[in-house]
CSV table of C-alpha atoms in Angstrom, one decimal:
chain,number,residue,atom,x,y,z
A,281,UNK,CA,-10.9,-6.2,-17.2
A,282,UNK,CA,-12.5,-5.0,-13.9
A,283,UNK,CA,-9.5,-3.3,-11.7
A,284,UNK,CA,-9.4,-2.5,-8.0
A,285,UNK,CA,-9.5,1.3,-7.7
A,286,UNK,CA,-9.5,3.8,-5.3
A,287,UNK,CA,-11.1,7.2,-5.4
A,288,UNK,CA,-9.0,9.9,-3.7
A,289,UNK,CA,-10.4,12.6,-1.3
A,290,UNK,CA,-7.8,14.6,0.2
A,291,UNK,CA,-4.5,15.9,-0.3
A,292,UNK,CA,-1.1,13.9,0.7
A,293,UNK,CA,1.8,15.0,2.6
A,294,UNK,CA,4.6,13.5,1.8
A,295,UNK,CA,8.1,13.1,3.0
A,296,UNK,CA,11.3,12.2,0.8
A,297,UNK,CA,14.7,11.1,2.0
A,298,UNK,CA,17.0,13.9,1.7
A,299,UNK,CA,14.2,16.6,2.8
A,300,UNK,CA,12.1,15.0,6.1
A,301,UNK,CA,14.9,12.3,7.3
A,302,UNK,CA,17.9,14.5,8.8
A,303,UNK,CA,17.9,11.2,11.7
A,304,UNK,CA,18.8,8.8,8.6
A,305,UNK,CA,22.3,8.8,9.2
A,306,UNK,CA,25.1,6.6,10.8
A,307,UNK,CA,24.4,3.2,12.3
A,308,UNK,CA,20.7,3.9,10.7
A,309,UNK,CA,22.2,4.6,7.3
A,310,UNK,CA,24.5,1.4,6.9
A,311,UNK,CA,21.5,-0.6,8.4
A,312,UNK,CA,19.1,0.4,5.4
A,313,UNK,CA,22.3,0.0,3.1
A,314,UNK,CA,22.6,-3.4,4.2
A,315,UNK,CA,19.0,-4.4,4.2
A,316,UNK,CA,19.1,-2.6,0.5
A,317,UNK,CA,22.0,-5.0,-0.6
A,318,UNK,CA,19.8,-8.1,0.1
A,319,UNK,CA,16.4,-6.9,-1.6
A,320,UNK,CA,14.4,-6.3,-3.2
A,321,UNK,CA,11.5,-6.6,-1.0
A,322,UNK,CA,8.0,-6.7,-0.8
A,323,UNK,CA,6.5,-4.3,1.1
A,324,UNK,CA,3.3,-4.5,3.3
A,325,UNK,CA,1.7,-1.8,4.6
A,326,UNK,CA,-0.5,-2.0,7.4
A,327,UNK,CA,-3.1,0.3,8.6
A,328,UNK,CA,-3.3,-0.4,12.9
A,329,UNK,CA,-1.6,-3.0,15.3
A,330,UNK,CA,-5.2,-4.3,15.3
A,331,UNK,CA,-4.5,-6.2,11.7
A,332,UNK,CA,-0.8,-6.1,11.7
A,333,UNK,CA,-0.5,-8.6,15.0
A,334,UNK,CA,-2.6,-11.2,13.4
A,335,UNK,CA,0.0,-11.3,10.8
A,336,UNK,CA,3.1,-11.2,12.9
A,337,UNK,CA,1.7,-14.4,14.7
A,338,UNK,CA,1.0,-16.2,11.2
A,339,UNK,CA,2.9,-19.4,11.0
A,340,UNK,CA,3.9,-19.0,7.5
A,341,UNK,CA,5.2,-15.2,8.3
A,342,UNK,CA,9.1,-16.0,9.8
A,343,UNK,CA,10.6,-12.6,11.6
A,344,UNK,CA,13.9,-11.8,11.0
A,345,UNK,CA,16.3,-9.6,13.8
A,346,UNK,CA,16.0,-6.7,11.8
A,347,UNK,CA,13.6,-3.6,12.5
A,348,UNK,CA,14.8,-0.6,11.4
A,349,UNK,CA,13.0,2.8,13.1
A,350,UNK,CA,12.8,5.8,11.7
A,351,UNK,CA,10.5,9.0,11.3
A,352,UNK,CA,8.3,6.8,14.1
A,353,UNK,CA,7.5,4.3,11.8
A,354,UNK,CA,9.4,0.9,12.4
A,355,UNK,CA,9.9,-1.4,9.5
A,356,UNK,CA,10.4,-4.8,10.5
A,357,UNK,CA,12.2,-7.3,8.2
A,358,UNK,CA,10.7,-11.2,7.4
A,359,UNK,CA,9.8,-13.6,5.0
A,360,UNK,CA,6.2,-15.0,3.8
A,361,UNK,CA,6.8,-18.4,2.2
A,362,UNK,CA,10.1,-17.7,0.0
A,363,UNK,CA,9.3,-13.6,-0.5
A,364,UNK,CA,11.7,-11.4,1.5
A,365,UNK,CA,8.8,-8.6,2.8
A,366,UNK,CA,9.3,-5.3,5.1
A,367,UNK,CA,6.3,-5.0,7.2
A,368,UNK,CA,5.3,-1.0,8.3
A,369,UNK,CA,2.6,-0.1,10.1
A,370,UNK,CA,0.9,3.2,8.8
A,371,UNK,CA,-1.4,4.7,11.6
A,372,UNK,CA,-4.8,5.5,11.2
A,373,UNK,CA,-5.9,7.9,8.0
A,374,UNK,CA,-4.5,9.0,4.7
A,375,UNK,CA,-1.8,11.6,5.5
A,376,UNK,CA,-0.3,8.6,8.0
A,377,UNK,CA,-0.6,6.2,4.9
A,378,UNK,CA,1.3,8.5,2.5
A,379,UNK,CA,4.2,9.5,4.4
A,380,UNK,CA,4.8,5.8,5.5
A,381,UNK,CA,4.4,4.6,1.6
A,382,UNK,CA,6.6,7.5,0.4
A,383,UNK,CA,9.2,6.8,3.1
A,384,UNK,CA,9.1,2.9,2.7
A,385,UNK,CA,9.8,3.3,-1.1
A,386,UNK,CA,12.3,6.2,-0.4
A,387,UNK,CA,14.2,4.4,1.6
A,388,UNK,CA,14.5,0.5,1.0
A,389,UNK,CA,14.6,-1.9,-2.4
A,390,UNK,CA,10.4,-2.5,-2.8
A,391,UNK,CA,9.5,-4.6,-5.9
A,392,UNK,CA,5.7,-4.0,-4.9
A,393,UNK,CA,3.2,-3.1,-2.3
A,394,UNK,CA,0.5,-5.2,-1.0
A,395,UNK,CA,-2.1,-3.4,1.2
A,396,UNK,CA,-4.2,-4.9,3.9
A,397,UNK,CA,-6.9,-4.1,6.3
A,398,UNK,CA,-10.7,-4.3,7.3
A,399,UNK,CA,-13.3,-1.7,5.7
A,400,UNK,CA,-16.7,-0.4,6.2
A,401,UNK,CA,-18.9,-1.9,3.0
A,402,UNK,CA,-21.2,0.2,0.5
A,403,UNK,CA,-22.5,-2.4,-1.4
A,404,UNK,CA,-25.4,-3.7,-0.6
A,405,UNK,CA,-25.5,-7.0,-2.4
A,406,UNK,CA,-21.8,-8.0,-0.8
A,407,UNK,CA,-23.2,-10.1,2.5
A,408,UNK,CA,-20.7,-9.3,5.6
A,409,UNK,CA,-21.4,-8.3,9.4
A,410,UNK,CA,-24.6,-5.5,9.8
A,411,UNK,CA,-24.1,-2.1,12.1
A,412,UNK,CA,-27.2,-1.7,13.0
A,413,UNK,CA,-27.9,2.2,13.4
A,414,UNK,CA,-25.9,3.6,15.8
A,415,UNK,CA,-26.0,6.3,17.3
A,416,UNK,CA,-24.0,9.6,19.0
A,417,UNK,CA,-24.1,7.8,22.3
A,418,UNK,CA,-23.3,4.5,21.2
A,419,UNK,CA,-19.7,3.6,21.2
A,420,UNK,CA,-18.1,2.7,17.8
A,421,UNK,CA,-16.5,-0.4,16.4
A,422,UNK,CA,-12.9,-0.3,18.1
A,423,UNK,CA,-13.3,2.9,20.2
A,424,UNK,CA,-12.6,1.3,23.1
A,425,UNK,CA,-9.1,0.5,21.4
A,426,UNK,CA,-8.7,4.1,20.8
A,427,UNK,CA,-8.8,3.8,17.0
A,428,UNK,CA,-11.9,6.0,17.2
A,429,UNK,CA,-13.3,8.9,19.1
A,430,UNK,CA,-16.9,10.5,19.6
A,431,UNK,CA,-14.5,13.3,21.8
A,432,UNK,CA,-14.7,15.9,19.0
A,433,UNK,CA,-18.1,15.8,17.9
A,434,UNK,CA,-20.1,15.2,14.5
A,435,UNK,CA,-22.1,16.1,11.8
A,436,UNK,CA,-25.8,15.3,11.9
A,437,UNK,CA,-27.3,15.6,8.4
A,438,UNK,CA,-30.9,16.2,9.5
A,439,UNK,CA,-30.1,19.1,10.9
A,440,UNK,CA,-29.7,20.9,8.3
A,441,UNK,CA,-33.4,19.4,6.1
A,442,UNK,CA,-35.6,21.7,4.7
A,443,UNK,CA,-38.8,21.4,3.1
A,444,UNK,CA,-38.8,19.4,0.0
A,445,UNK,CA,-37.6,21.6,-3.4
A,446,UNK,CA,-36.0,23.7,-1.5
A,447,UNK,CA,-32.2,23.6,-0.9
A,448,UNK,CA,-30.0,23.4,2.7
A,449,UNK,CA,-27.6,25.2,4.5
A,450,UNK,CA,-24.9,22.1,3.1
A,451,UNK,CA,-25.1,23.3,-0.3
A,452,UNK,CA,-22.5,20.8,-2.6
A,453,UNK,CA,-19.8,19.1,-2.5
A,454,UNK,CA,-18.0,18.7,-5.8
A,455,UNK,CA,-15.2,15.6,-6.4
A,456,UNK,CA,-12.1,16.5,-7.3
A,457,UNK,CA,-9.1,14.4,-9.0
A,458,UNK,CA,-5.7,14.4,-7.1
A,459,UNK,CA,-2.9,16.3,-9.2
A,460,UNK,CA,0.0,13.8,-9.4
A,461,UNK,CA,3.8,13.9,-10.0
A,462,UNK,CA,5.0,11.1,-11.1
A,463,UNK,CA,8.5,9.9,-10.8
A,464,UNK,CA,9.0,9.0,-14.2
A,465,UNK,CA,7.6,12.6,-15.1
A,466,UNK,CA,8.9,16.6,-15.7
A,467,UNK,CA,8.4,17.7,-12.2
A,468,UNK,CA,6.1,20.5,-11.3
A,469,UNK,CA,4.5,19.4,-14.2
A,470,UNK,CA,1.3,17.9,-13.3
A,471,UNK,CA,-1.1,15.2,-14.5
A,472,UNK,CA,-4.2,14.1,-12.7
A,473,UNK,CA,-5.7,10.9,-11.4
A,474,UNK,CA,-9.2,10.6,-9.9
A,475,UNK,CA,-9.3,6.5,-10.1
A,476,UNK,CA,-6.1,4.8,-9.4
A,477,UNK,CA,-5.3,1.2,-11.3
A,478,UNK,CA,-3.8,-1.6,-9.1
A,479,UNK,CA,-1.2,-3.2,-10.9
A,480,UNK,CA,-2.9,-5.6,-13.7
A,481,UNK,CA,-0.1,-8.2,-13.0
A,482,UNK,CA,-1.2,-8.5,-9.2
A,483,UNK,CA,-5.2,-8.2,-10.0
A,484,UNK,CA,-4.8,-11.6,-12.8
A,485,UNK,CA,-2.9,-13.5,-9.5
A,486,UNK,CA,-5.3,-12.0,-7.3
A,487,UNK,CA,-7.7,-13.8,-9.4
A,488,UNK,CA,-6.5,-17.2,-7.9
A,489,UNK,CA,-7.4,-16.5,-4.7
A,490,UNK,CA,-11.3,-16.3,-5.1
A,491,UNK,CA,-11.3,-20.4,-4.5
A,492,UNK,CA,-9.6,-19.6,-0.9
A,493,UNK,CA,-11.4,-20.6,2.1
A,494,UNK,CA,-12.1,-18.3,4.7
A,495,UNK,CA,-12.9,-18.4,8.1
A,496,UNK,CA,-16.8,-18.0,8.8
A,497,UNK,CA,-16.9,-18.5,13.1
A,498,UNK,CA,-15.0,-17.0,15.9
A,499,UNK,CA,-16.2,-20.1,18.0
A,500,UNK,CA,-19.0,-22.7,17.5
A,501,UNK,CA,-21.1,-20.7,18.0
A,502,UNK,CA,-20.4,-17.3,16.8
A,503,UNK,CA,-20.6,-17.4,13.0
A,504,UNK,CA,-21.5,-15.4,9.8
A,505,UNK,CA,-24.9,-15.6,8.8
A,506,UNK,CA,-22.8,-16.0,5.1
A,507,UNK,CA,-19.9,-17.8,4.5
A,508,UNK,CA,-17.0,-15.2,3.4
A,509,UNK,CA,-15.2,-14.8,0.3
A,510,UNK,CA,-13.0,-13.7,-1.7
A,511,UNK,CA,-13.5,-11.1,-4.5
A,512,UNK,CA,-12.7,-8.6,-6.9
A,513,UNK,CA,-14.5,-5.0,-6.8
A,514,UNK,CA,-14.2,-2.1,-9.0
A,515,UNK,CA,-13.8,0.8,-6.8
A,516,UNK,CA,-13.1,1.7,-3.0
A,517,UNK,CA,-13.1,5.1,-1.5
A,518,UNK,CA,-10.8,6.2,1.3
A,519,UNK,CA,-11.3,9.3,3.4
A,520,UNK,CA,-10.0,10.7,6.9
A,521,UNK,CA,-13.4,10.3,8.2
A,522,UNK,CA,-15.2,7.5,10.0
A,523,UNK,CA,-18.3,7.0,7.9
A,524,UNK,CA,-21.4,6.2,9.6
A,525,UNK,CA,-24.0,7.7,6.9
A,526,UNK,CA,-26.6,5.1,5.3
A,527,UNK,CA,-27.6,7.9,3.1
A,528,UNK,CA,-24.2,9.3,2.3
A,529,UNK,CA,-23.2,5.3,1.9
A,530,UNK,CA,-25.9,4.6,-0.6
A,531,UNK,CA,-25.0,7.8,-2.5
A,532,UNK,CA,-21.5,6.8,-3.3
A,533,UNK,CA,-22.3,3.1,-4.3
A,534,UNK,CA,-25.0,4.6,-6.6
A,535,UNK,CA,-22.6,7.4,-7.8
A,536,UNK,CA,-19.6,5.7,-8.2
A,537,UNK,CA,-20.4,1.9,-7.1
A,538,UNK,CA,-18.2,2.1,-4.2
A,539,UNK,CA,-17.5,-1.2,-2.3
A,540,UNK,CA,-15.2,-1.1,0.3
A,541,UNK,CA,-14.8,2.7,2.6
A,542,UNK,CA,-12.0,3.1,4.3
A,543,UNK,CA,-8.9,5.5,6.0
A,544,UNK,CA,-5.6,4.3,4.1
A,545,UNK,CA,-5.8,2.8,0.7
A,546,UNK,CA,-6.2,6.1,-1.6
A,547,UNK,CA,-3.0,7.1,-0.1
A,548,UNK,CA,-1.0,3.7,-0.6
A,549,UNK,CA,-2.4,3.2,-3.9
A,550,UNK,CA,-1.4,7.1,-4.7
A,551,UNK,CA,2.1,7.2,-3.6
A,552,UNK,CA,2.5,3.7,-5.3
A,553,UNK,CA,1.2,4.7,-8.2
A,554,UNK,CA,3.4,7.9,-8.7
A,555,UNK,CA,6.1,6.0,-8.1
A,556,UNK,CA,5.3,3.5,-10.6
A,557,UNK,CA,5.5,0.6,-7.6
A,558,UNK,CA,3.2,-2.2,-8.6
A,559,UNK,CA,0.3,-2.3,-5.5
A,560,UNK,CA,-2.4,-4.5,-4.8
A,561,UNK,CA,-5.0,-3.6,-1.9
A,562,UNK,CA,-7.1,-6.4,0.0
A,563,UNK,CA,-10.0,-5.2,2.3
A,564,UNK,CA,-11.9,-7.4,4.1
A,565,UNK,CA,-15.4,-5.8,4.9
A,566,UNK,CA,-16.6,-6.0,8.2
A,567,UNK,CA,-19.7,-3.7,8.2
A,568,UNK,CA,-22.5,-1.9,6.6
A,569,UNK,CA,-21.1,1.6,6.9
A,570,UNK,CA,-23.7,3.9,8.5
A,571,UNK,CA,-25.8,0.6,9.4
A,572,UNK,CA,-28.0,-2.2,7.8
A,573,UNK,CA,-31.4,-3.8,8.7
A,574,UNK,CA,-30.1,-7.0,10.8
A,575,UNK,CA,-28.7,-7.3,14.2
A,576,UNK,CA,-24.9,-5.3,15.2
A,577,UNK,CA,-22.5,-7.7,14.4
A,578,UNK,CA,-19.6,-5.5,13.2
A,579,UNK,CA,-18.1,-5.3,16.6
A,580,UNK,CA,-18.3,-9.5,17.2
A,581,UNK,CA,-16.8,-10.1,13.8
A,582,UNK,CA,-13.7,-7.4,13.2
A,583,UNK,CA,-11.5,-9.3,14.3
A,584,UNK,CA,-12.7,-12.1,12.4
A,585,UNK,CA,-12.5,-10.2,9.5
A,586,UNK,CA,-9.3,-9.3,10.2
A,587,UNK,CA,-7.6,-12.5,10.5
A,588,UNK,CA,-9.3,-13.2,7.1
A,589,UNK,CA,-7.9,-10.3,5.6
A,590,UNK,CA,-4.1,-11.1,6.4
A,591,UNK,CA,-4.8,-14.8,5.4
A,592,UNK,CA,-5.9,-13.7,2.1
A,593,UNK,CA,-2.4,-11.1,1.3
A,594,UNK,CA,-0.4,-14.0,2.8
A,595,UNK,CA,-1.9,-16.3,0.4
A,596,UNK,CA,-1.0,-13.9,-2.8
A,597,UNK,CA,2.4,-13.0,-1.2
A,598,UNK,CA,2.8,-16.7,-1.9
A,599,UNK,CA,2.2,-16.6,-5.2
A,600,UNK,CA,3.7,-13.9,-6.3
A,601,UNK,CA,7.1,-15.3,-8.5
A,602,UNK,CA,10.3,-15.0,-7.0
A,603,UNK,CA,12.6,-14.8,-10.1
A,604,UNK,CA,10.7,-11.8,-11.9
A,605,UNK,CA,10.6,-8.5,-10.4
A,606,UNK,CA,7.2,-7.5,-11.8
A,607,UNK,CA,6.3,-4.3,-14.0
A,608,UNK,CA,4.8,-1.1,-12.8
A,609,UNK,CA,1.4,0.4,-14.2
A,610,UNK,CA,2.2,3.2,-16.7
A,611,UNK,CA,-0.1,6.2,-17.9
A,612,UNK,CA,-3.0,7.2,-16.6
């Protein structure tokens, strides 16, 4: 069985209850006490405001009057169909992802994590919306939302050719796995994960969503040149970095066949995984990352991409059953 897996690149911060939280006290203690007392709950983690608002004007997501803040996250309470859920947004990049996992599942009732967002693509035979070669001086998907920022500068590749057999000033990089601690473990006594294995539970009902329909046009006449769908891939990458690198791209589908490249879900499926949380991570991929042969369309169609990408966790919320609470992944 093919799983969903994410490759992780750097190391995460995170934050626990009695160490990071001194706030989480008084009226904010008997609020999370409550909230506990009336779980469990699925948690959705969300990378921007960008794909969170689609989902908090969803018909079938229903808001409740409690949002609890704390650490500058806010966790707001709802349902999706008959699934009590705790939405958080995380903030852009993995050391934002891992604290707000860690300090979701530190603090509340979570019988899973489903993960959500739009993602650069590596594949090459998965059709979605082309960026067509940018470069330094042209503006990037979402910049002008301030998700992005050409401020500090960048790494130009070419700079640093020489002439063929010989070596450059880059030298290598060489992969490493994440050293893990998990919950169920003898701490300070570490194991390692390179690939991280949504829960197989989630991945067999995920399974029943690659019949779902998706949206294909912004307008009449603003559409895909290929309807979307819904799939399964093998492995994703995330990294604190915004990849715009047709080499680097081609590398790590070749290397590792690498689909979707991204800024959160390593983290998510990390802190999930060491504490034995069943996770499930959607992406909906809304460009070529570092640019294809066709026309730029990743800036026309992110936003369709990510109103496809909440329809598609709404429609597995849906199905996931309410009666069981369902296992975590064990071993590695």
């Amino acid at each position: 069985m093919k799983l969903l897996v994410f490759v992780i690149s750097i190391s995460i911060i995170v934050l626990f209850l009695g160490d990071a939280n001194g706030e989480v006290f008084g009226n904010t203690r008997k609020l999370i006490e409550k909230a506990n007392s009336n779980g469990p709950y699925l948690g959705v983690v969300i990378p921007n405001l960008f794909e969170m608002n689609p989902l908090l004007n969803y018909p079938e997501y229903k808001a409740t009057n409690l949002v609890i803040d704390i650490g500058g996250r806010r966790f707001r309470f709802g349902s999706i169909g008959e699934k009590q859920v705790i939405l958080v947004m995380t903030g852009l990049g993995m050391l934002n992802a891992g604290v707000t996992t860690q300090l979701l599942l530190s603090l509340f009732d979570i019988e899973g994590v489903v993960h959500y967002g739009i993602a650069g693509n590596a594949n090459p035979s998965l059709n979605i919306g082309d960026r067509y070669g940018n470069g330094p001086e042209n503006e990037l998907p979402l910049e002008a939302f301030g998700d992005y920022t050409r401020d500090l500068g960048y790494l130009k590749i070419a700079n640093y050719s020489t002439d063929l057999g010989t070596d450059n000033f880059l030298n290598n990089i060489w992969y490493q796995p994440e050293e893990i601690f998990p919950v169920d473990g003898t701490p300070e006594e570490r194991q390692h994960a390179f690939w991280v294995p949504v829960d197989p539970t989630y991945f067999e009902l995920a399974k029943n969503l690659e019949a779902l329909t998706l949206e294909g046009c912004l307008d009449a006449d603003t559409c895909l040149s290929t309807p979307p769908k819904v799939t399964t891939v093998e492995h994703g990458t995330s990294a604190s970095i915004y990849l715009d690198n047709a080499a680097y791209r081609s590398f790590i589908y070749d290397k590792f066949n690498i689909s979707p490249v991204e800024m959160e879900s390593a983290a998510v499926a990390l802190i999930s995984y060491q504490q034995r949380v069943p996770f499930i991570v959607f992406r909906a991929l809304s460009d070529l990352a570092g640019g294809g042969e066709h026309s730029n369309e990743a800036d026309t169609f992110t936003p369709l991409a990510a109103n496809n990408s909440v329809k598609v966790a709404v429609e597995f919320i849906k199905l996931i059953p309410i009666q069981n609470k369902i296992s975590s992944v064990v071993g590695i």
